[in-house]
Coordinates of N, CA and C and ligand atoms in Angstrom, one line a residue:
M1 N -4.9 -17.2 7.1 CA -3.8 -16.9 8.1 C -2.6 -17.7 7.7
R2 N -2.8 -18.9 7.2 CA -1.7 -19.8 6.8 C -1.0 -19.1 5.6
N3 N -1.7 -18.5 4.7 CA -1.1 -17.9 3.5 C -0.3 -16.7 3.8
V4 N -0.7 -16.0 4.9 CA 0.0 -14.8 5.3 C 1.4 -15.1 5.8
G5 N 1.5 -16.2 6.6 CA 2.8 -16.7 7.1 C 3.2 -15.8 8.3
R6 N 2.9 -16.2 9.5 CA 3.3 -15.4 10.7 C 4.9 -15.3 10.8
I7 N 5.6 -16.2 10.2 CA 7.0 -16.3 10.3 C 7.7 -15.0 9.7
H8 N 7.0 -14.4 8.7 CA 7.6 -13.2 8.1 C 7.5 -12.0 9.1
F9 N 6.8 -12.1 10.1 CA 6.5 -10.9 11.0 C 7.3 -11.1 12.3
L10 N 8.1 -12.1 12.5 CA 8.8 -12.3 13.7 C 10.3 -12.0 13.6
P11 N 10.9 -11.6 14.7 CA 12.3 -11.4 14.7 C 13.0 -12.7 14.4
D12 N 14.2 -12.7 13.8 CA 14.9 -13.9 13.4 C 15.0 -15.0 14.6
A13 N 15.3 -14.5 15.7 CA 15.5 -15.4 16.9 C 14.2 -16.2 17.3
L14 N 13.1 -15.7 16.8 CA 11.8 -16.3 17.2 C 11.1 -17.0 16.1
K15 N 11.7 -17.0 14.9 CA 11.0 -17.6 13.7 C 10.6 -19.0 14.0
A16 N 11.4 -19.8 14.8 CA 11.1 -21.2 15.0 C 9.7 -21.4 15.7
F17 N 9.3 -20.3 16.4 CA 8.0 -20.4 17.1 C 6.8 -19.9 16.4
A18 N 7.0 -19.6 15.1 CA 5.9 -19.0 14.3 C 4.6 -19.7 14.4
D19 N 4.6 -21.0 14.5 CA 3.3 -21.8 14.5 C 2.8 -22.0 16.0
A20 N 3.5 -21.5 16.9 CA 3.0 -21.6 18.3 C 1.8 -20.7 18.6
D21 N 0.8 -21.2 19.1 CA -0.4 -20.4 19.4 C -0.3 -19.6 20.6
Q22 N 0.7 -18.7 20.6 CA 0.9 -17.8 21.7 C 1.4 -16.5 21.3
A23 N 1.2 -15.4 22.1 CA 1.8 -14.1 21.8 C 3.3 -14.3 21.9
L24 N 4.1 -13.5 21.1 CA 5.6 -13.5 21.2 C 6.1 -12.1 21.2
P25 N 7.3 -11.9 21.8 CA 7.9 -10.6 21.8 C 8.3 -10.1 20.4
I26 N 8.1 -8.8 20.1 CA 8.7 -8.2 19.0 C 9.6 -7.0 19.5
A27 N 10.0 -6.1 18.6 CA 10.9 -5.0 19.1 C 10.1 -4.1 20.0
C28 N 10.9 -3.2 20.7 CA 10.3 -2.1 21.5 C 9.4 -2.6 22.7
N29 N 9.6 -3.8 23.2 CA 8.8 -4.4 24.3 C 7.4 -4.6 23.9
Q30 N 7.1 -4.8 22.7 CA 5.7 -5.0 22.3 C 5.5 -6.5 21.9
T31 N 4.3 -6.9 21.5 CA 4.1 -8.3 21.2 C 3.4 -8.5 19.9
I32 N 3.6 -9.6 19.3 CA 2.7 -10.0 18.2 C 1.7 -10.9 18.8
S33 N 0.4 -10.6 18.5 CA -0.7 -11.3 19.2 C -0.7 -12.8 18.9
Q34 N -1.4 -13.5 19.8 CA -1.6 -15.0 19.7 C -2.5 -15.2 18.5
P35 N -2.1 -16.1 17.6 CA -2.9 -16.4 16.4 C -4.4 -16.6 16.6
Y36 N -4.7 -17.4 17.7 CA -6.1 -17.6 18.0 C -6.8 -16.3 18.2
V37 N -6.2 -15.4 18.9 CA -6.8 -14.1 19.2 C -7.0 -13.2 17.9
V38 N -6.0 -13.3 17.1 CA -6.0 -12.6 15.8 C -7.2 -13.1 15.0
A39 N -7.3 -14.4 14.9 CA -8.4 -15.0 14.1 C -9.8 -14.7 14.7
Y40 N -9.8 -14.8 16.1 CA -11.1 -14.5 16.8 C -11.6 -13.1 16.6
M41 N -10.6 -12.1 16.7 CA -11.0 -10.7 16.6 C -11.4 -10.4 15.1
T42 N -10.6 -10.9 14.2 CA -10.9 -10.7 12.8 C -12.3 -11.2 12.4
N43 N -12.6 -12.4 12.9 CA -13.9 -13.1 12.7 C -15.1 -12.3 13.2
Q44 N -14.9 -11.7 14.4 CA -15.9 -10.9 15.1 C -16.3 -9.7 14.3
L45 N -15.4 -9.2 13.4 CA -15.7 -8.0 12.7 C -16.7 -8.2 11.5
L46 N -16.9 -9.4 11.1 CA -17.8 -9.8 10.0 C -17.5 -8.9 8.8
L47 N -16.2 -9.1 8.4 CA -15.7 -8.2 7.3 C -16.3 -8.6 5.9
E48 N -16.4 -7.6 5.1 CA -16.9 -7.8 3.7 C -15.9 -7.1 2.8
K49 N -15.8 -7.6 1.6 CA -14.8 -7.2 0.6 C -14.6 -5.7 0.4
E50 N -15.8 -5.0 0.4 CA -15.7 -3.6 0.1 C -15.4 -2.7 1.3
F51 N -15.2 -3.3 2.5 CA -15.0 -2.6 3.7 C -13.7 -1.7 3.7
S52 N -13.8 -0.6 4.5 CA -12.7 0.2 4.9 C -12.5 0.0 6.4
V53 N -11.3 -0.4 6.8 CA -11.1 -0.8 8.2 C -9.9 0.0 8.8
L54 N -10.2 0.4 10.0 CA -9.1 1.1 10.8 C -8.5 0.2 11.8
E55 N -7.2 0.1 11.9 CA -6.5 -0.7 12.9 C -5.6 0.2 13.7
I56 N -5.8 0.1 15.0 CA -4.9 0.8 15.9 C -3.9 -0.1 16.6
G57 N -2.6 0.1 16.3 CA -1.6 -0.8 16.9 C -1.1 -1.8 15.8
T58 N -0.4 -1.2 14.8 CA 0.2 -2.0 13.7 C 1.1 -3.1 14.2
G59 N 2.0 -2.7 15.2 CA 2.9 -3.7 15.7 C 3.8 -4.3 14.6
S60 N 3.7 -5.6 14.6 CA 4.5 -6.4 13.6 C 3.9 -6.3 12.2
G61 N 2.6 -6.0 12.1 CA 1.9 -5.9 10.8 C 1.2 -7.2 10.4
F62 N 1.3 -8.2 11.3 CA 0.6 -9.5 11.0 C -0.9 -9.4 10.9
Q63 N -1.5 -8.7 11.9 CA -3.0 -8.5 11.8 C -3.3 -7.7 10.6
T64 N -2.5 -6.7 10.3 CA -2.7 -5.8 9.2 C -2.7 -6.6 7.9
A65 N -1.8 -7.5 7.7 CA -1.7 -8.3 6.5 C -3.0 -9.1 6.3
I66 N -3.5 -9.7 7.4 CA -4.7 -10.5 7.3 C -5.9 -9.6 6.9
L67 N -6.0 -8.4 7.5 CA -7.1 -7.5 7.1 C -7.0 -7.1 5.7
S68 N -5.7 -6.9 5.2 CA -5.5 -6.4 3.9 C -6.0 -7.4 2.8
R69 N -6.0 -8.7 3.2 CA -6.4 -9.7 2.2 C -8.0 -9.9 2.2
L70 N -8.6 -9.3 3.2 CA -10.0 -9.5 3.4 C -10.9 -8.3 3.0
V71 N -10.3 -7.1 3.0 CA -11.1 -5.9 2.7 C -10.5 -5.0 1.6
R72 N -11.2 -4.0 1.2 CA -10.7 -3.1 0.2 C -9.6 -2.2 0.6
K73 N -9.7 -1.7 1.8 CA -8.7 -0.7 2.3 C -8.4 -0.8 3.8
V74 N -7.2 -0.8 4.2 CA -6.9 -0.8 5.6 C -6.1 0.4 6.0
F75 N -6.5 1.0 7.1 CA -5.8 2.2 7.6 C -5.2 1.8 8.9
S76 N -3.9 1.9 9.1 CA -3.2 1.3 10.3 C -2.4 2.4 10.9
I77 N -2.6 2.5 12.2 CA -1.8 3.5 13.0 C -1.0 2.9 14.1
E78 N 0.3 3.3 14.2 CA 1.2 2.7 15.2 C 1.9 3.9 15.9
I79 N 2.0 3.8 17.2 CA 2.5 5.0 18.0 C 4.0 4.9 18.1
I80 N 4.7 3.8 18.0 CA 6.1 3.7 18.1 C 6.7 3.7 16.7
P81 N 7.5 4.8 16.4 CA 8.0 5.1 15.1 C 8.8 3.9 14.5
Q82 N 9.6 3.3 15.3 CA 10.4 2.1 14.8 C 9.5 1.0 14.3
L83 N 8.5 0.7 15.1 CA 7.6 -0.4 14.7 C 6.8 0.0 13.4
A84 N 6.4 1.2 13.4 CA 5.6 1.7 12.2 C 6.5 1.6 10.9
T85 N 7.7 2.0 11.0 CA 8.6 2.0 9.8 C 8.9 0.6 9.4
E86 N 9.2 -0.3 10.4 CA 9.5 -1.7 10.0 C 8.3 -2.4 9.4
A87 N 7.1 -2.2 10.0 CA 5.9 -2.9 9.5 C 5.6 -2.4 8.1
K88 N 5.7 -1.1 7.9 CA 5.4 -0.6 6.6 C 6.3 -1.2 5.5
S89 N 7.6 -1.2 5.8 CA 8.5 -1.8 4.7 C 8.3 -3.3 4.6
R90 N 8.1 -4.0 5.7 CA 7.8 -5.4 5.6 C 6.6 -5.7 4.8
L91 N 5.5 -5.0 5.0 CA 4.3 -5.2 4.3 C 4.4 -4.8 2.8
L92 N 5.1 -3.8 2.5 CA 5.3 -3.4 1.1 C 6.2 -4.4 0.4
N93 N 7.2 -4.9 1.1 CA 8.1 -6.0 0.5 C 7.3 -7.2 0.2
L94 N 6.3 -7.5 1.1 CA 5.5 -8.7 0.9 C 4.4 -8.5 -0.2
G95 N 4.3 -7.3 -0.7 CA 3.4 -7.1 -1.8 C 2.0 -6.5 -1.4
Y96 N 1.8 -6.2 -0.1 CA 0.5 -5.7 0.3 C 0.4 -4.2 -0.2
S97 N -0.7 -3.9 -0.9 CA -0.7 -2.6 -1.5 C -2.0 -1.8 -1.2
N98 N -2.8 -2.3 -0.4 CA -4.1 -1.6 0.0 C -4.1 -1.1 1.4
I99 N -2.9 -0.8 1.9 CA -2.8 -0.3 3.3 C -2.2 1.1 3.4
R100 N -2.8 1.9 4.2 CA -2.3 3.3 4.4 C -1.8 3.3 5.8
F101 N -0.5 3.8 6.0 CA 0.1 3.7 7.3 C 0.2 5.1 7.9
K102 N 0.2 5.2 9.2 CA 0.4 6.4 9.9 C 1.1 6.2 11.2
T103 N 2.1 7.0 11.5 CA 2.8 7.0 12.8 C 2.1 8.0 13.7
G104 N 1.6 7.6 14.9 CA 1.0 8.6 15.8 C 0.1 7.9 16.8
D105 N -0.6 8.7 17.5 CA -1.5 8.2 18.6 C -2.9 7.9 18.0
G106 N -3.1 6.6 18.0 CA -4.4 6.1 17.5 C -5.6 6.6 18.3
Y107 N -5.4 7.2 19.4 CA -6.5 7.6 20.3 C -7.5 8.5 19.5
F108 N -6.9 9.3 18.6 CA -7.8 10.2 17.8 C -8.3 9.6 16.5
G109 N -8.0 8.3 16.2 CA -8.4 7.7 15.0 C -7.8 8.4 13.8
W110 N -8.5 8.4 12.7 CA -8.0 9.0 11.4 C -9.2 9.6 10.7
D111 N -9.4 10.8 11.2 CA -10.7 11.5 10.8 C -10.8 11.7 9.2
K112 N -9.6 11.9 8.6 CA -9.6 12.1 7.2 C -10.3 11.0 6.4
Y113 N -10.2 9.8 6.8 CA -10.7 8.6 6.1 C -12.0 8.0 6.7
A114 N -12.5 8.6 7.8 CA -13.6 8.1 8.5 C -14.9 8.4 7.6
P115 N -16.0 7.7 7.8 CA -16.2 6.6 8.8 C -15.7 5.3 8.3
F116 N -15.4 4.4 9.2 CA -14.9 3.1 8.9 C -16.0 2.0 9.1
N117 N -16.0 1.0 8.3 CA -17.0 -0.1 8.5 C -16.6 -0.9 9.7
A118 N -15.3 -1.0 10.0 CA -14.9 -1.8 11.2 C -13.6 -1.1 11.8
I119 N -13.5 -1.3 13.1 CA -12.3 -0.8 13.8 C -11.8 -1.9 14.7
I120 N -10.4 -2.1 14.6 CA -9.8 -3.1 15.5 C -8.7 -2.4 16.3
V121 N -8.7 -2.6 17.6 CA -7.7 -2.0 18.4 C -6.9 -3.2 19.1
T122 N -5.6 -3.2 19.0 CA -4.8 -4.3 19.5 C -3.9 -3.9 20.7
A123 N -4.3 -2.9 21.4 CA -3.7 -2.5 22.7 C -4.8 -2.2 23.7
C124 N -4.5 -2.5 25.0 CA -5.6 -2.4 25.9 C -5.8 -1.0 26.5
A125 N -7.0 -0.4 26.3 CA -7.4 0.9 26.8 C -8.3 0.7 28.1
E126 N -8.3 1.8 28.9 CA -9.2 1.7 30.1 C -10.6 2.0 29.7
L127 N -10.8 2.9 28.6 CA -12.1 3.3 28.1 C -12.0 3.3 26.6
V128 N -13.1 3.2 25.9 CA -13.1 3.3 24.5 C -12.9 4.7 24.1
P129 N -11.8 5.0 23.3 CA -11.5 6.4 22.9 C -12.7 6.9 22.1
P130 N -13.3 8.1 22.5 CA -14.5 8.6 21.9 C -14.4 8.9 20.4
S131 N -13.2 9.3 19.9 CA -13.0 9.6 18.5 C -13.2 8.3 17.7
L132 N -12.8 7.2 18.3 CA -12.9 5.9 17.5 C -14.4 5.5 17.4
L133 N -15.1 5.8 18.5 CA -16.6 5.5 18.4 C -17.3 6.4 17.4
A134 N -16.8 7.6 17.4 CA -17.4 8.6 16.4 C -17.1 8.2 15.0
Q135 N -15.9 7.6 14.8 CA -15.5 7.3 13.4 C -15.9 6.0 12.9
L136 N -16.7 5.3 13.7 CA -17.3 4.0 13.3 C -18.6 4.3 12.6
R137 N -18.7 3.7 11.4 CA -19.9 3.9 10.5 C -21.1 3.3 11.2
N138 N -22.3 3.8 11.0 CA -23.5 3.2 11.4 C -23.6 1.8 10.8
G139 N -23.9 0.8 11.7 CA -24.0 -0.6 11.2 C -22.6 -1.2 11.3
G140 N -21.6 -0.5 11.8 CA -20.3 -1.0 11.9 C -20.0 -1.7 13.3
R141 N -18.8 -2.4 13.3 CA -18.4 -3.1 14.5 C -17.0 -2.7 14.9
M142 N -16.7 -2.6 16.2 CA -15.4 -2.3 16.7 C -15.0 -3.4 17.7
I143 N -13.8 -3.8 17.6 CA -13.3 -4.8 18.7 C -12.1 -4.2 19.4
I144 N -12.1 -4.3 20.7 CA -11.1 -3.6 21.5 C -11.0 -4.2 22.9
P145 N -9.7 -4.4 23.3 CA -9.5 -4.9 24.7 C -9.7 -3.7 25.7
I146 N -10.5 -3.9 26.7 CA -10.7 -2.9 27.7 C -10.4 -3.4 29.1
G147 N -9.7 -2.5 29.9 CA -9.4 -2.9 31.2 C -8.1 -2.3 31.7
K148 N -7.7 -2.7 32.9 CA -6.5 -2.2 33.5 C -5.3 -3.0 32.8
T149 N -4.2 -2.3 32.5 CA -3.2 -2.9 31.7 C -2.5 -4.0 32.5
D150 N -2.5 -3.9 33.8 CA -1.8 -5.0 34.6 C -2.9 -5.9 35.4
G151 N -4.1 -5.7 35.0 CA -5.1 -6.4 35.7 C -6.1 -7.1 34.7
H152 N -7.4 -7.1 35.1 CA -8.4 -7.8 34.3 C -8.6 -7.0 33.0
Q153 N -8.6 -7.8 31.9 CA -8.9 -7.2 30.6 C -9.9 -8.0 29.9
Q154 N -10.8 -7.4 29.2 CA -11.8 -8.1 28.5 C -11.9 -7.6 27.0
L155 N -12.1 -8.5 26.1 CA -12.3 -8.1 24.7 C -13.7 -7.7 24.6
Q156 N -13.9 -6.5 24.1 CA -15.3 -6.0 23.9 C -15.6 -5.8 22.4
L157 N -16.8 -6.2 22.1 CA -17.4 -5.9 20.8 C -18.4 -4.8 20.8
I158 N -18.1 -3.7 20.1 CA -19.0 -2.6 20.2 C -19.7 -2.5 18.8
S159 N -21.0 -2.6 18.8 CA -21.7 -2.5 17.6 C -22.5 -1.2 17.5
K160 N -22.5 -0.6 16.3 CA -23.2 0.6 16.1 C -24.4 0.3 15.2
S161 N -25.6 0.5 15.6 CA -26.8 0.1 14.8 C -26.9 1.1 13.6
I162 N -27.8 0.8 12.7 CA -28.0 1.6 11.5 C -28.5 3.0 12.0
S163 N -29.2 3.1 13.1 CA -29.6 4.4 13.6 C -28.6 5.0 14.5
G164 N -27.5 4.4 14.8 CA -26.4 5.0 15.5 C -26.3 4.7 17.0
S165 N -27.2 3.8 17.4 CA -27.2 3.4 18.9 C -26.1 2.4 19.1
I166 N -25.5 2.4 20.3 CA -24.3 1.6 20.6 C -24.7 0.4 21.5
Q167 N -24.2 -0.7 21.2 CA -24.3 -1.9 22.0 C -23.0 -2.5 22.3
V168 N -22.7 -2.8 23.6 CA -21.4 -3.3 24.0 C -21.6 -4.8 24.5
Q169 N -20.7 -5.6 24.0 CA -20.8 -7.0 24.4 C -19.4 -7.5 24.8
A170 N -19.4 -8.1 26.0 CA -18.1 -8.7 26.5 C -17.9 -10.0 25.9
L171 N -16.7 -10.2 25.4 CA -16.4 -11.5 24.7 C -15.5 -12.4 25.5
L172 N -14.2 -12.1 25.6 CA -13.2 -13.0 26.2 C -12.3 -12.3 27.2
P173 N -11.8 -13.0 28.2 CA -10.7 -12.4 29.0 C -9.5 -12.4 28.1
V174 N -8.7 -11.4 28.1 CA -7.5 -11.3 27.3 C -6.3 -10.6 28.0
R175 N -5.2 -10.6 27.4 CA -4.0 -9.9 27.9 C -3.3 -9.2 26.8
F176 N -3.4 -7.9 26.7 CA -2.8 -7.1 25.7 C -1.8 -6.1 26.3
V177 N -0.9 -5.6 25.5 CA 0.0 -4.6 25.9 C -0.8 -3.3 26.1
P178 N -0.3 -2.3 26.9 CA -1.1 -1.1 27.1 C -1.3 -0.2 25.9
F179 N -2.5 0.4 25.8 CA -2.7 1.5 24.9 C -2.0 2.7 25.4
R180 N -1.0 3.2 24.6 CA -0.1 4.3 25.1 C -0.7 5.6 24.6
R181 N -0.2 6.7 25.3 CA -0.5 8.0 24.8 C 0.8 8.8 24.6
L182 N 0.8 9.7 23.6 CA 2.0 10.5 23.3 C 2.2 11.5 24.5
Ligands
SAH201 N1 -1.5 -6.4 16.0 C1 -0.1 -6.3 16.5 C2 -0.1 -6.0 18.0 C3 1.0 -5.4 18.4 S1 1.0 -5.0 20.2 C4 0.6 -7.6 16.2 O1 0.0 -8.6 16.3 O2 1.8 -7.5 15.8 C5 0.1 -3.5 20.2 C6 0.7 -2.3 19.4 O3 -0.1 -1.2 19.7 C7 2.1 -2.0 19.8 O4 2.9 -2.0 18.7 C8 1.9 -0.6 20.4 O5 3.1 0.2 20.2 C9 0.7 -0.1 19.7 N2 0.0 1.0 20.4 C10 -0.2 1.2 21.7 N3 -0.9 2.3 21.9 C11 -1.1 2.9 20.7 C12 -1.8 4.1 20.3 N4 -2.3 5.0 21.2 N5 -1.8 4.4 19.0 C13 -1.3 3.5 18.1 N6 -0.6 2.4 18.4 C14 -0.6 2.1 19.7

């Protein structure tokens, strides 16, 4: 995380706070997640080098960059076109080359490149989107904040066994921006 440099992903006015362990505002009323939460979620995915990972909510691209350094291929979807465009050019300028970007509603996942070894969602949904569950490989893990957008939210770890059965584990209380729909 230190090597990625959160400072590169912040608006100029907030660069001084890059090392603060708190979420910060980015464009379009969205946030860059708290570093502790980025680390915690990444860690829970038990990533391996050859993995293909789906991320919903590119935002600033900070989490995307971290995933990019840990796995073979990252597929990242962002629903707000301005954020998607900015994150893509930022990450390309920084030299990240194993990320495929898409602008659109992550609710439907990215069928073309499924199944994924791991899925990370960084916006809070009321329920797990069924397409994401379907696009998780057997033996894979998904991490997603679930709850009411202005109320109680819980980070959930969803594990799919080798035989395809689902196990849900509640991890931490969290506060994420809402999972939006087009
Ligand atoms: N990981 C990002 C978090 C950004 S906040 C970072 O640390 O910078 C969550 C992001 O999810 C926002 O950019 C928001 O626009 C995006 N988002 C919300 N709903 C979405 C959806 N249905 N599909 C794709 N992206 C979505």
